[in-house]
Amino acid sequence: MSTYPRRVHPSAFAHATHRNRPPVSHSTYTPHVASPHPRSTPVQASIPDLREAIDSLDSKMASLMNERHKLESHLERAVRLQSPVHRIPSELLSSIFVIGVLDAADDNPVMVPTLMLVCRYWQDVVLDTPVLWAKITVGPHDSLEKARRRLTRSKACPLDITVNFGTRTEYVSNVTEQVVHAMDLIRPALWRTRSFSLSVPNRPQAHAALLRCQEDAPLLETLCIRIYRSMQDDRYSNPPLPLFNGHTPRLRSCSLTSFNFGWDHRLVSRLNVLKLEGYFNGFTPTAPVLLAILRSCPELEELALRNLSDVDSDPCFHAPPPDQFVPQQIGRVSLPRLKKITFYYAGIALAREIMSHITFPNLQSLDMSYLQNVTPILQLLYDQALTRLPLRVLRIESCLYSEIKFVDLLRRLPSLVQLDLVDIEDASSGFLKGLSSAQPWVCPKLDSLTLDGCTSIDWDSLRTFVESRLPSKSYPRYHDAQAFRSSPLTFTSASSAAARSTTRNRAQMPQTMAPQRLRSIDVTRCHQMSKEMVQWLRMYVAEVKCEPAKGVWGEPMAP
């Protein structure tokens, strides 16, 4: 039996189709009959017209795309303008630039040009900020064009000028011409110079530059003149005075190296910082001259004398013994704000003469190096400490002294924080034993000790000193068995008990005050200290400096 369905006649579909079709007007309807030969129909448009229409559409699309790109760029710019960094006012952005550039730890010369490359707005802000262009440097690596450009952009802002030529031989040939051109460029701006620094190889170049510093400097606060080689320039000993026409009312810091200014008080009066260095061959100032300068600086805070030839360096000169030193009858100079004194190869006669005629009740730092026997100065410090001496840093290098006087001085320095002894032959174990004593504690705030090159100190005294500064060794009454035993029961009144307790606390206060734990110790070039001793120190001291161990061929090895 066949499974295919029965065949339906086509007329049935035609009848159904006509029955469901809507009525059509015969006047408007014309049936379309497909031609059996479509290629034989005529072309409605020519090929050039079609191509022209396509090109027209392409041009319209290109113009629309360009317009789209413009709208996208406008939208992107509008979005960027809504960012907080672009809404910062120019004044605030200028202040940010000043803080970031001037307060930076390292002086980066490309910082300002880098800011100008960020965008046009930042470039305009940088160019309109004169403070960013106030630092002018002229040297082998800084051209005059750069200095001229900075002078123009700094407008009327106070300037920090540096003319720096090192001691290299290739700079000596034309350095005089460059210094003269630099000073001719800077000379019209001296009236707004805040700090001026001149560093040249020899004295003729310094005089050639300073001859152009004859205008007033009403804003000058810091002056630094450094001459590297001046031993054979005696014919330039006459200074080109007066510098800056003698008008420097705001000058507070003066540092002079081998520059002979005739010790004119107009240049070194009313100072806060005075540094003198490199005066030899009879140009060294005498003690009365220096005391007169100090008397004209009652608000002096720092005094530094370095590399000054002294009369005691003459082999024919016999200085009196330290114990027999008697200061000359010169009026004392009161320096209530003096905080730091440095004597570095300045001659013991000059140093002790100055120290014996000044009062320094607020001295906090003292550095004495290469002064021979400093026992008279230690005695002067002890006399000052009887009234007031808040000394915090004491450094002695390559000097001789009486250890008894030194220990007596340390007992009068409760505020001492840092003690540096470098190449001291007289530094024995005696002063360490004094620092380890608790009756009462000597220098209880001491946390940094340097014993560089002190080979006379033994290990036992150093270990005892470190152990005495540990917290467990700081309270001797805790190691006494009687301190933990109960006292016999007594009946007293409340007032008498309170009075007895107050008296006992006052009596025990100096003994129970704990010293500061040692934070740093330096035993460099102390060959008596073995590697095991250094390792022991590192267990109890946070920072230990020592000479690194060396290999067979002298190469440094890890400690």
mmCIF file with all atom_site columns, C-alpha atoms in Angstrom, residues 422-547:
data_model
loop_
_atom_site.group_PDB
_atom_site.id
_atom_site.type_symbol
_atom_site.label_atom_id
_atom_site.label_alt_id
_atom_site.label_comp_id
_atom_site.label_asym_id
_atom_site.label_entity_id
_atom_site.label_seq_id
_atom_site.pdbx_PDB_ins_code
_atom_site.Cartn_x
_atom_site.Cartn_y
_atom_site.Cartn_z
_atom_site.occupancy
_atom_site.B_iso_or_equiv
_atom_site.pdbx_formal_charge
_atom_site.auth_seq_id
_atom_site.auth_comp_id
_atom_site.auth_asym_id
_atom_site.auth_atom_id
_atom_site.pdbx_PDB_model_num
ATOM 1   C CA . VAL A 1 422 ? 89.338 60.954 66.316  1.00 0.00 ? 422 VAL A CA 1
ATOM 2   C CA . ASP A 1 423 ? 93.027 60.052 66.472  1.00 0.00 ? 423 ASP A CA 1
ATOM 3   C CA . ILE A 1 424 ? 93.307 60.889 70.173  1.00 0.00 ? 424 ILE A CA 1
ATOM 4   C CA . GLU A 1 425 ? 96.373 59.333 71.769  1.00 0.00 ? 425 GLU A CA 1
ATOM 5   C CA . ASP A 1 426 ? 95.351 60.435 75.268  1.00 0.00 ? 426 ASP A CA 1
ATOM 6   C CA . ALA A 1 427 ? 91.965 58.702 75.061  1.00 0.00 ? 427 ALA A CA 1
ATOM 7   C CA . SER A 1 428 ? 92.442 55.798 77.458  1.00 0.00 ? 428 SER A CA 1
ATOM 8   C CA . SER A 1 429 ? 89.999 53.649 79.333  1.00 0.00 ? 429 SER A CA 1
ATOM 9   C CA . GLY A 1 430 ? 89.765 56.143 82.191  1.00 0.00 ? 430 GLY A CA 1
ATOM 10  C CA . PHE A 1 431 ? 87.127 58.355 80.640  1.00 0.00 ? 431 PHE A CA 1
ATOM 11  C CA . LEU A 1 432 ? 85.036 55.300 79.675  1.00 0.00 ? 432 LEU A CA 1
ATOM 12  C CA . LYS A 1 433 ? 85.102 54.176 83.288  1.00 0.00 ? 433 LYS A CA 1
ATOM 13  C CA . GLY A 1 434 ? 83.925 57.643 84.260  1.00 0.00 ? 434 GLY A CA 1
ATOM 14  C CA . LEU A 1 435 ? 81.045 57.388 81.766  1.00 0.00 ? 435 LEU A CA 1
ATOM 15  C CA . SER A 1 436 ? 80.123 53.989 83.274  1.00 0.00 ? 436 SER A CA 1
ATOM 16  C CA . SER A 1 437 ? 79.812 55.349 86.787  1.00 0.00 ? 437 SER A CA 1
ATOM 17  C CA . ALA A 1 438 ? 76.319 55.777 88.239  1.00 0.00 ? 438 ALA A CA 1
ATOM 18  C CA . GLN A 1 439 ? 77.131 58.100 91.150  1.00 0.00 ? 439 GLN A CA 1
ATOM 19  C CA . PRO A 1 440 ? 75.564 60.040 89.403  1.00 0.00 ? 440 PRO A CA 1
ATOM 20  C CA . TRP A 1 441 ? 75.456 59.191 85.708  1.00 0.00 ? 441 TRP A CA 1
ATOM 21  C CA . VAL A 1 442 ? 77.894 61.119 83.519  1.00 0.00 ? 442 VAL A CA 1
ATOM 22  C CA . CYS A 1 443 ? 76.359 62.396 80.245  1.00 0.00 ? 443 CYS A CA 1
ATOM 23  C CA . PRO A 1 444 ? 73.073 60.503 80.664  1.00 0.00 ? 444 PRO A CA 1
ATOM 24  C CA . LYS A 1 445 ? 71.790 61.637 77.248  1.00 0.00 ? 445 LYS A CA 1
ATOM 25  C CA . LEU A 1 446 ? 74.820 60.394 75.313  1.00 0.00 ? 446 LEU A CA 1
ATOM 26  C CA . ASP A 1 447 ? 73.676 58.134 72.446  1.00 0.00 ? 447 ASP A CA 1
ATOM 27  C CA . SER A 1 448 ? 76.497 58.448 69.869  1.00 0.00 ? 448 SER A CA 1
ATOM 28  C CA . LEU A 1 449 ? 80.173 57.720 70.550  1.00 0.00 ? 449 LEU A CA 1
ATOM 29  C CA . THR A 1 450 ? 83.037 57.848 68.022  1.00 0.00 ? 450 THR A CA 1
ATOM 30  C CA . LEU A 1 451 ? 86.426 56.329 68.833  1.00 0.00 ? 451 LEU A CA 1
ATOM 31  C CA . ASP A 1 452 ? 87.997 56.524 65.387  1.00 0.00 ? 452 ASP A CA 1
ATOM 32  C CA . GLY A 1 453 ? 91.697 55.713 65.613  1.00 0.00 ? 453 GLY A CA 1
ATOM 33  C CA . CYS A 1 454 ? 91.744 55.581 69.439  1.00 0.00 ? 454 CYS A CA 1
ATOM 34  C CA . THR A 1 455 ? 93.952 52.538 69.883  1.00 0.00 ? 455 THR A CA 1
ATOM 35  C CA . SER A 1 456 ? 94.605 53.031 73.631  1.00 0.00 ? 456 SER A CA 1
ATOM 36  C CA . ILE A 1 457 ? 91.130 51.952 74.713  1.00 0.00 ? 457 ILE A CA 1
ATOM 37  C CA . ASP A 1 458 ? 90.845 48.370 75.914  1.00 0.00 ? 458 ASP A CA 1
ATOM 38  C CA . TRP A 1 459 ? 87.936 46.067 75.311  1.00 0.00 ? 459 TRP A CA 1
ATOM 39  C CA . ASP A 1 460 ? 86.913 45.542 78.931  1.00 0.00 ? 460 ASP A CA 1
ATOM 40  C CA . SER A 1 461 ? 86.252 49.218 79.584  1.00 0.00 ? 461 SER A CA 1
ATOM 41  C CA . LEU A 1 462 ? 84.294 49.573 76.346  1.00 0.00 ? 462 LEU A CA 1
ATOM 42  C CA . ARG A 1 463 ? 82.158 46.531 77.131  1.00 0.00 ? 463 ARG A CA 1
ATOM 43  C CA . THR A 1 464 ? 81.512 47.810 80.637  1.00 0.00 ? 464 THR A CA 1
ATOM 44  C CA . PHE A 1 465 ? 80.425 51.174 79.240  1.00 0.00 ? 465 PHE A CA 1
ATOM 45  C CA . VAL A 1 466 ? 78.011 49.594 76.737  1.00 0.00 ? 466 VAL A CA 1
ATOM 46  C CA . GLU A 1 467 ? 76.538 47.301 79.387  1.00 0.00 ? 467 GLU A CA 1
ATOM 47  C CA . SER A 1 468 ? 76.081 50.202 81.783  1.00 0.00 ? 468 SER A CA 1
ATOM 48  C CA . ARG A 1 469 ? 73.926 51.979 79.200  1.00 0.00 ? 469 ARG A CA 1
ATOM 49  C CA . LEU A 1 470 ? 71.528 49.055 78.765  1.00 0.00 ? 470 LEU A CA 1
ATOM 50  C CA . PRO A 1 471 ? 68.075 49.406 80.352  1.00 0.00 ? 471 PRO A CA 1
ATOM 51  C CA . SER A 1 472 ? 68.672 46.467 82.691  1.00 0.00 ? 472 SER A CA 1
ATOM 52  C CA . LYS A 1 473 ? 71.764 48.198 84.106  1.00 0.00 ? 473 LYS A CA 1
ATOM 53  C CA . SER A 1 474 ? 70.181 51.614 84.399  1.00 0.00 ? 474 SER A CA 1
ATOM 54  C CA . TYR A 1 475 ? 68.416 51.084 87.725  1.00 0.00 ? 475 TYR A CA 1
ATOM 55  C CA . PRO A 1 476 ? 70.947 49.916 90.324  1.00 0.00 ? 476 PRO A CA 1
ATOM 56  C CA . ARG A 1 477 ? 68.404 49.906 93.122  1.00 0.00 ? 477 ARG A CA 1
ATOM 57  C CA . TYR A 1 478 ? 66.530 47.078 91.373  1.00 0.00 ? 478 TYR A CA 1
ATOM 58  C CA . HIS A 1 479 ? 69.550 44.803 91.803  1.00 0.00 ? 479 HIS A CA 1
ATOM 59  C CA . ASP A 1 480 ? 69.564 45.274 95.531  1.00 0.00 ? 480 ASP A CA 1
ATOM 60  C CA . ALA A 1 481 ? 67.779 42.522 97.433  1.00 0.00 ? 481 ALA A CA 1
ATOM 61  C CA . GLN A 1 482 ? 66.724 44.951 100.181 1.00 0.00 ? 482 GLN A CA 1
ATOM 62  C CA . ALA A 1 483 ? 64.698 46.898 97.622  1.00 0.00 ? 483 ALA A CA 1
ATOM 63  C CA . PHE A 1 484 ? 62.201 44.031 97.294  1.00 0.00 ? 484 PHE A CA 1
ATOM 64  C CA . ARG A 1 485 ? 61.853 43.230 101.024 1.00 0.00 ? 485 ARG A CA 1
ATOM 65  C CA . SER A 1 486 ? 58.927 44.597 102.926 1.00 0.00 ? 486 SER A CA 1
ATOM 66  C CA . SER A 1 487 ? 59.644 47.158 105.611 1.00 0.00 ? 487 SER A CA 1
ATOM 67  C CA . PRO A 1 488 ? 58.399 46.639 109.168 1.00 0.00 ? 488 PRO A CA 1
ATOM 68  C CA . LEU A 1 489 ? 54.839 47.733 109.855 1.00 0.00 ? 489 LEU A CA 1
ATOM 69  C CA . THR A 1 490 ? 54.607 51.166 111.474 1.00 0.00 ? 490 THR A CA 1
ATOM 70  C CA . PHE A 1 491 ? 51.741 53.507 112.255 1.00 0.00 ? 491 PHE A CA 1
ATOM 71  C CA . THR A 1 492 ? 52.217 57.077 111.082 1.00 0.00 ? 492 THR A CA 1
ATOM 72  C CA . SER A 1 493 ? 49.975 59.947 110.142 1.00 0.00 ? 493 SER A CA 1
ATOM 73  C CA . ALA A 1 494 ? 49.129 60.675 106.524 1.00 0.00 ? 494 ALA A CA 1
ATOM 74  C CA . SER A 1 495 ? 50.912 64.028 106.486 1.00 0.00 ? 495 SER A CA 1
ATOM 75  C CA . SER A 1 496 ? 54.162 62.649 107.903 1.00 0.00 ? 496 SER A CA 1
ATOM 76  C CA . ALA A 1 497 ? 54.077 59.718 105.470 1.00 0.00 ? 497 ALA A CA 1
ATOM 77  C CA . ALA A 1 498 ? 53.600 62.056 102.510 1.00 0.00 ? 498 ALA A CA 1
ATOM 78  C CA . ALA A 1 499 ? 56.447 64.299 103.641 1.00 0.00 ? 499 ALA A CA 1
ATOM 79  C CA . ARG A 1 500 ? 58.747 61.309 104.131 1.00 0.00 ? 500 ARG A CA 1
ATOM 80  C CA . SER A 1 501 ? 57.839 59.954 100.679 1.00 0.00 ? 501 SER A CA 1
ATOM 81  C CA . THR A 1 502 ? 58.549 63.297 98.999  1.00 0.00 ? 502 THR A CA 1
ATOM 82  C CA . THR A 1 503 ? 61.922 63.584 100.721 1.00 0.00 ? 503 THR A CA 1
ATOM 83  C CA . ARG A 1 504 ? 62.858 60.044 99.743  1.00 0.00 ? 504 ARG A CA 1
ATOM 84  C CA . ASN A 1 505 ? 61.882 60.601 96.084  1.00 0.00 ? 505 ASN A CA 1
ATOM 85  C CA . ARG A 1 506 ? 63.917 63.792 95.869  1.00 0.00 ? 506 ARG A CA 1
ATOM 86  C CA . ALA A 1 507 ? 66.937 62.069 97.373  1.00 0.00 ? 507 ALA A CA 1
ATOM 87  C CA . GLN A 1 508 ? 66.711 59.123 94.981  1.00 0.00 ? 508 GLN A CA 1
ATOM 88  C CA . MET A 1 509 ? 65.944 61.109 91.826  1.00 0.00 ? 509 MET A CA 1
ATOM 89  C CA . PRO A 1 510 ? 69.569 61.636 90.641  1.00 0.00 ? 510 PRO A CA 1
ATOM 90  C CA . GLN A 1 511 ? 70.392 57.985 91.270  1.00 0.00 ? 511 GLN A CA 1
ATOM 91  C CA . THR A 1 512 ? 67.357 56.446 89.559  1.00 0.00 ? 512 THR A CA 1
ATOM 92  C CA . MET A 1 513 ? 67.499 58.577 86.406  1.00 0.00 ? 513 MET A CA 1
ATOM 93  C CA . ALA A 1 514 ? 68.188 56.132 83.575  1.00 0.00 ? 514 ALA A CA 1
ATOM 94  C CA . PRO A 1 515 ? 70.842 57.053 80.994  1.00 0.00 ? 515 PRO A CA 1
ATOM 95  C CA . GLN A 1 516 ? 70.114 56.986 77.299  1.00 0.00 ? 516 GLN A CA 1
ATOM 96  C CA . ARG A 1 517 ? 70.845 53.692 75.576  1.00 0.00 ? 517 ARG A CA 1
ATOM 97  C CA . LEU A 1 518 ? 73.752 53.894 73.159  1.00 0.00 ? 518 LEU A CA 1
ATOM 98  C CA . ARG A 1 519 ? 72.441 54.196 69.615  1.00 0.00 ? 519 ARG A CA 1
ATOM 99  C CA . SER A 1 520 ? 75.653 54.505 67.559  1.00 0.00 ? 520 SER A CA 1
ATOM 100 C CA . ILE A 1 521 ? 79.308 53.657 68.099  1.00 0.00 ? 521 ILE A CA 1
ATOM 101 C CA . ASP A 1 522 ? 82.249 54.032 65.719  1.00 0.00 ? 522 ASP A CA 1
ATOM 102 C CA . VAL A 1 523 ? 85.384 51.920 66.260  1.00 0.00 ? 523 VAL A CA 1
ATOM 103 C CA . THR A 1 524 ? 86.967 52.485 62.859  1.00 0.00 ? 524 THR A CA 1
ATOM 104 C CA . ARG A 1 525 ? 90.750 51.954 62.806  1.00 0.00 ? 525 ARG A CA 1
ATOM 105 C CA . CYS A 1 526 ? 90.635 50.465 66.305  1.00 0.00 ? 526 CYS A CA 1
ATOM 106 C CA . HIS A 1 527 ? 92.792 47.468 65.533  1.00 0.00 ? 527 HIS A CA 1
ATOM 107 C CA . GLN A 1 528 ? 92.561 46.121 69.066  1.00 0.00 ? 528 GLN A CA 1
ATOM 108 C CA . MET A 1 529 ? 88.883 45.317 68.404  1.00 0.00 ? 529 MET A CA 1
ATOM 109 C CA . SER A 1 530 ? 88.492 41.842 66.924  1.00 0.00 ? 530 SER A CA 1
ATOM 110 C CA . LYS A 1 531 ? 85.678 40.649 64.726  1.00 0.00 ? 531 LYS A CA 1
ATOM 111 C CA . GLU A 1 532 ? 84.044 38.866 67.659  1.00 0.00 ? 532 GLU A CA 1
ATOM 112 C CA . MET A 1 533 ? 84.083 42.076 69.697  1.00 0.00 ? 533 MET A CA 1
ATOM 113 C CA . VAL A 1 534 ? 82.399 43.972 66.874  1.00 0.00 ? 534 VAL A CA 1
ATOM 114 C CA . GLN A 1 535 ? 79.743 41.264 66.619  1.00 0.00 ? 535 GLN A CA 1
ATOM 115 C CA . TRP A 1 536 ? 79.106 41.588 70.347  1.00 0.00 ? 536 TRP A CA 1
ATOM 116 C CA . LEU A 1 537 ? 78.674 45.346 69.982  1.00 0.00 ? 537 LEU A CA 1
ATOM 117 C CA . ARG A 1 538 ? 76.127 44.822 67.225  1.00 0.00 ? 538 ARG A CA 1
ATOM 118 C CA . MET A 1 539 ? 73.965 42.799 69.586  1.00 0.00 ? 539 MET A CA 1
ATOM 119 C CA . TYR A 1 540 ? 73.490 45.761 71.935  1.00 0.00 ? 540 TYR A CA 1
ATOM 120 C CA . VAL A 1 541 ? 74.074 48.840 69.753  1.00 0.00 ? 541 VAL A CA 1
ATOM 121 C CA . ALA A 1 542 ? 71.815 49.639 66.793  1.00 0.00 ? 542 ALA A CA 1
ATOM 122 C CA . GLU A 1 543 ? 74.540 51.168 64.579  1.00 0.00 ? 543 GLU A CA 1
ATOM 123 C CA . VAL A 1 544 ? 78.137 49.990 64.736  1.00 0.00 ? 544 VAL A CA 1
ATOM 124 C CA . LYS A 1 545 ? 80.758 51.409 62.361  1.00 0.00 ? 545 LYS A CA 1
ATOM 125 C CA . CYS A 1 546 ? 84.070 49.674 61.944  1.00 0.00 ? 546 CYS A CA 1
ATOM 126 C CA . GLU A 1 547 ? 86.779 49.177 59.396  1.00 0.00 ? 547 GLU A CA 1
#
